[in-house]
Amino acid sequence: MSLRGTTFLESVLQTLKRAIELGGYPQEAYEMLSRPQRIVTVNIPVKMDNGKIQIFTGYRVQHNNALGPYKGGIRFHPEVTLEEDIALATVMTFKNSLNGLPYGGGKGAIAVDYKKLSKRELEELSRGYARALAPFIGPEVDIPAPDVGTDPQIMAWMVDEYSKMTGHNVPGVFTAKPVILWGNPVREYSTGFGVAVWAREAAKKLWGGIEGKTVAIQGFGNVGYWGAYWLEKMGAKVVAITDSRGGVYNPSGLKLAEVKAVKDKTSTVMNYESSGTRKVTNDEVLELPVDILVPAALENVIHKGNANNIKAKLIVEGANGPTTADAEKVLHTKGVWILPDLAANAGGVVMSYLEWVEDLQWYFWDEEETRNRLERILLDTFNRVMNRWNKLGMSQVTIREAAYVEAVDRIYNAMKVRGWI
Ligand code: NAD
């Protein structure tokens, strides 16, 4: 238990326990799913620009592969811990299952402040991680992708390193690669696109549509920016955006393209100025009087200390694990809809799946066809989760719990026919 209440892993396990009860699955299912199948720890030496060797510790948590190869991102962040990586890998198992993908769940991490590394040091670290993990990954074994602090360039170095080791090109071992290296243009914005699709569908149910609804977004990286982009395109009004230093709020709406230009030029949205715009902190942005709140940075930002101050009626979890279990209880009682991470931010992994299918068959769809395939899968998941939520009782059960029951159902049946439980 942390000062903010339950930790991310505790929250995930609490939800799993509840889903097992709600779905009437046996205790063995909880025993299997509450712990990872394998944890790989690697220590990677990197020769730094000053000539000294620095050792970086990394992990790859392979949580469950009942439905197929492990799949999940790699996070580069100074504060990553093994416990956090286990929680993220666990969520991936449920996210992949929920979205009907033929994947289990995994997640990797290296405790590093990548901003302090030179490009050469970052490349050496990325290649070192791929080399160290090579015996444990592969297109039919475990397929990593980017997460916080990693990007397509890093995937390119990793796929290159892995391909050198195997002696031939292996495109399907990492996803979200640059387009020129067997990637797909949709991957860049797919998670944000998924956030917006989920927000739009929920808004239709709540208000009859998303047009004109106000949105506050915490985080202006891949998910935050592209989420804002697609939400704006779908007719919502983005009024607040922050990055790690804080951000800006304008009740009449922000001009996204201008905010992005300031971020690109000065590396923070804080420098954006226009009439009616004021600064907000990362705590304040969560409590603004908006219709829709999109936490798209880090976990545990909505906790029991601030849950009561949240005014949005719809929370769309762009980030993984932004809401603690205690906070969710408070918000559910208040009638707030929380679209959970494993559903709302699944656009990235669903797109990764499509990229992997392309890579395995060495045949590539165009952007529009790929985006249509992505949207179809997202809408199918949305409808299944809403049906399950209805059946379980919308006031007794959270959307997350309904999504978990839906996810556990597939994994449980796969484990059962395999004879694991
Ligand atoms: P990113 O590195 O591109 O962006 C992260 C953003 O968060 C940046 O704007 C950064 O300034 C901000 N940030 C960092 N520390 C912060 C803090 N303490 N308070 C507020 N903001 C802070 O990362 P991303 O890929 O956009 O991922 C964001 C979240 O979405 C993570 O939880 C990640 O696991 C999740 N996610 C990402 C993807 C994906 O495809 N990129 C897919 C699913 C889930």
PDB file of N, CA and C in Angstrom, residues 238-239 248-256 258-259 262 269-279:
ATOM      1  N   VAL A 238     -11.224  20.486 -27.093  1.00  0.00           N
ATOM      2  CA  VAL A 238     -10.124  20.261 -26.148  1.00  0.00           C
ATOM      3  C   VAL A 238      -9.810  21.595 -25.463  1.00  0.00           C
ATOM      4  N   VAL A 239      -9.997  21.644 -24.138  1.00  0.00           N
ATOM      5  CA  VAL A 239      -9.820  22.917 -23.427  1.00  0.00           C
ATOM      6  C   VAL A 239      -8.559  22.949 -22.552  1.00  0.00           C
ATOM      7  N   VAL A 248      -1.767  24.134 -20.050  1.00  0.00           N
ATOM      8  CA  VAL A 248      -2.594  25.305 -20.317  1.00  0.00           C
ATOM      9  C   VAL A 248      -4.076  24.948 -20.396  1.00  0.00           C
ATOM     10  N   TYR A 249      -4.910  25.949 -20.029  1.00  0.00           N
ATOM     11  CA  TYR A 249      -6.356  25.751 -19.996  1.00  0.00           C
ATOM     12  C   TYR A 249      -7.038  26.966 -20.576  1.00  0.00           C
ATOM     13  N   ASN A 250      -7.941  26.724 -21.519  1.00  0.00           N
ATOM     14  CA  ASN A 250      -8.769  27.814 -22.050  1.00  0.00           C
ATOM     15  C   ASN A 250     -10.199  27.286 -22.189  1.00  0.00           C
ATOM     16  N   PRO A 251     -11.130  27.771 -21.346  1.00  0.00           N
ATOM     17  CA  PRO A 251     -12.500  27.239 -21.357  1.00  0.00           C
ATOM     18  C   PRO A 251     -13.169  27.342 -22.719  1.00  0.00           C
ATOM     19  N   SER A 252     -12.700  28.269 -23.582  1.00  0.00           N
ATOM     20  CA  SER A 252     -13.324  28.374 -24.908  1.00  0.00           C
ATOM     21  C   SER A 252     -12.705  27.420 -25.919  1.00  0.00           C
ATOM     22  N   GLY A 253     -11.681  26.707 -25.512  1.00  0.00           N
ATOM     23  CA  GLY A 253     -11.070  25.736 -26.437  1.00  0.00           C
ATOM     24  C   GLY A 253      -9.677  26.167 -26.841  1.00  0.00           C
ATOM     25  N   LEU A 254      -8.779  25.176 -26.982  1.00  0.00           N
ATOM     26  CA  LEU A 254      -7.397  25.454 -27.394  1.00  0.00           C
ATOM     27  C   LEU A 254      -7.263  25.166 -28.877  1.00  0.00           C
ATOM     28  N   LYS A 255      -6.360  25.891 -29.531  1.00  0.00           N
ATOM     29  CA  LYS A 255      -6.077  25.572 -30.940  1.00  0.00           C
ATOM     30  C   LYS A 255      -4.938  24.560 -30.929  1.00  0.00           C
ATOM     31  N   LEU A 256      -5.297  23.324 -31.162  1.00  0.00           N
ATOM     32  CA  LEU A 256      -4.359  22.224 -30.973  1.00  0.00           C
ATOM     33  C   LEU A 256      -3.091  22.377 -31.807  1.00  0.00           C
ATOM     34  N   GLU A 258      -1.657  24.985 -32.823  1.00  0.00           N
ATOM     35  CA  GLU A 258      -0.771  26.024 -32.283  1.00  0.00           C
ATOM     36  C   GLU A 258      -0.064  25.520 -31.017  1.00  0.00           C
ATOM     37  N   VAL A 259      -0.802  24.789 -30.166  1.00  0.00           N
ATOM     38  CA  VAL A 259      -0.193  24.254 -28.940  1.00  0.00           C
ATOM     39  C   VAL A 259       0.919  23.276 -29.322  1.00  0.00           C
ATOM     40  N   VAL A 262       4.064  25.057 -30.385  1.00  0.00           N
ATOM     41  CA  VAL A 262       4.818  25.583 -29.241  1.00  0.00           C
ATOM     42  C   VAL A 262       5.559  24.444 -28.536  1.00  0.00           C
ATOM     43  N   VAL A 269       4.288  22.557 -23.469  1.00  0.00           N
ATOM     44  CA  VAL A 269       3.060  23.297 -23.809  1.00  0.00           C
ATOM     45  C   VAL A 269       2.884  24.517 -22.901  1.00  0.00           C
ATOM     46  N   MET A 270       3.655  24.541 -21.798  1.00  0.00           N
ATOM     47  CA  MET A 270       3.554  25.645 -20.833  1.00  0.00           C
ATOM     48  C   MET A 270       3.807  27.014 -21.468  1.00  0.00           C
ATOM     49  N   ASN A 271       4.570  27.030 -22.551  1.00  0.00           N
ATOM     50  CA  ASN A 271       4.907  28.323 -23.183  1.00  0.00           C
ATOM     51  C   ASN A 271       3.816  28.825 -24.128  1.00  0.00           C
ATOM     52  N   TYR A 272       2.725  28.049 -24.257  1.00  0.00           N
ATOM     53  CA  TYR A 272       1.648  28.485 -25.156  1.00  0.00           C
ATOM     54  C   TYR A 272       0.869  29.636 -24.500  1.00  0.00           C
ATOM     55  N   GLU A 273       0.666  30.699 -25.274  1.00  0.00           N
ATOM     56  CA  GLU A 273      -0.085  31.848 -24.752  1.00  0.00           C
ATOM     57  C   GLU A 273      -1.134  32.283 -25.753  1.00  0.00           C
ATOM     58  N   SER A 274      -2.330  32.577 -25.262  1.00  0.00           N
ATOM     59  CA  SER A 274      -3.348  33.192 -26.120  1.00  0.00           C
ATOM     60  C   SER A 274      -4.383  33.815 -25.202  1.00  0.00           C
ATOM     61  N   SER A 275      -5.223  34.672 -25.743  1.00  0.00           N
ATOM     62  CA  SER A 275      -6.178  35.349 -24.882  1.00  0.00           C
ATOM     63  C   SER A 275      -7.143  34.332 -24.267  1.00  0.00           C
ATOM     64  N   GLY A 276      -7.328  34.430 -22.945  1.00  0.00           N
ATOM     65  CA  GLY A 276      -8.231  33.522 -22.246  1.00  0.00           C
ATOM     66  C   GLY A 276      -7.571  32.227 -21.796  1.00  0.00           C
ATOM     67  N   THR A 277      -6.278  32.069 -22.109  1.00  0.00           N
ATOM     68  CA  THR A 277      -5.580  30.829 -21.713  1.00  0.00           C
ATOM     69  C   THR A 277      -4.793  31.077 -20.433  1.00  0.00           C
ATOM     70  N   ARG A 278      -4.919  30.142 -19.478  1.00  0.00           N
ATOM     71  CA  ARG A 278      -4.107  30.270 -18.266  1.00  0.00           C
ATOM     72  C   ARG A 278      -3.359  28.962 -18.005  1.00  0.00           C
ATOM     73  N   LYS A 279      -2.353  29.041 -17.118  1.00  0.00           N
ATOM     74  CA  LYS A 279      -1.550  27.851 -16.805  1.00  0.00           C
ATOM     75  C   LYS A 279      -2.304  26.962 -15.819  1.00  0.00           C
TER      76      LYS A 279
END
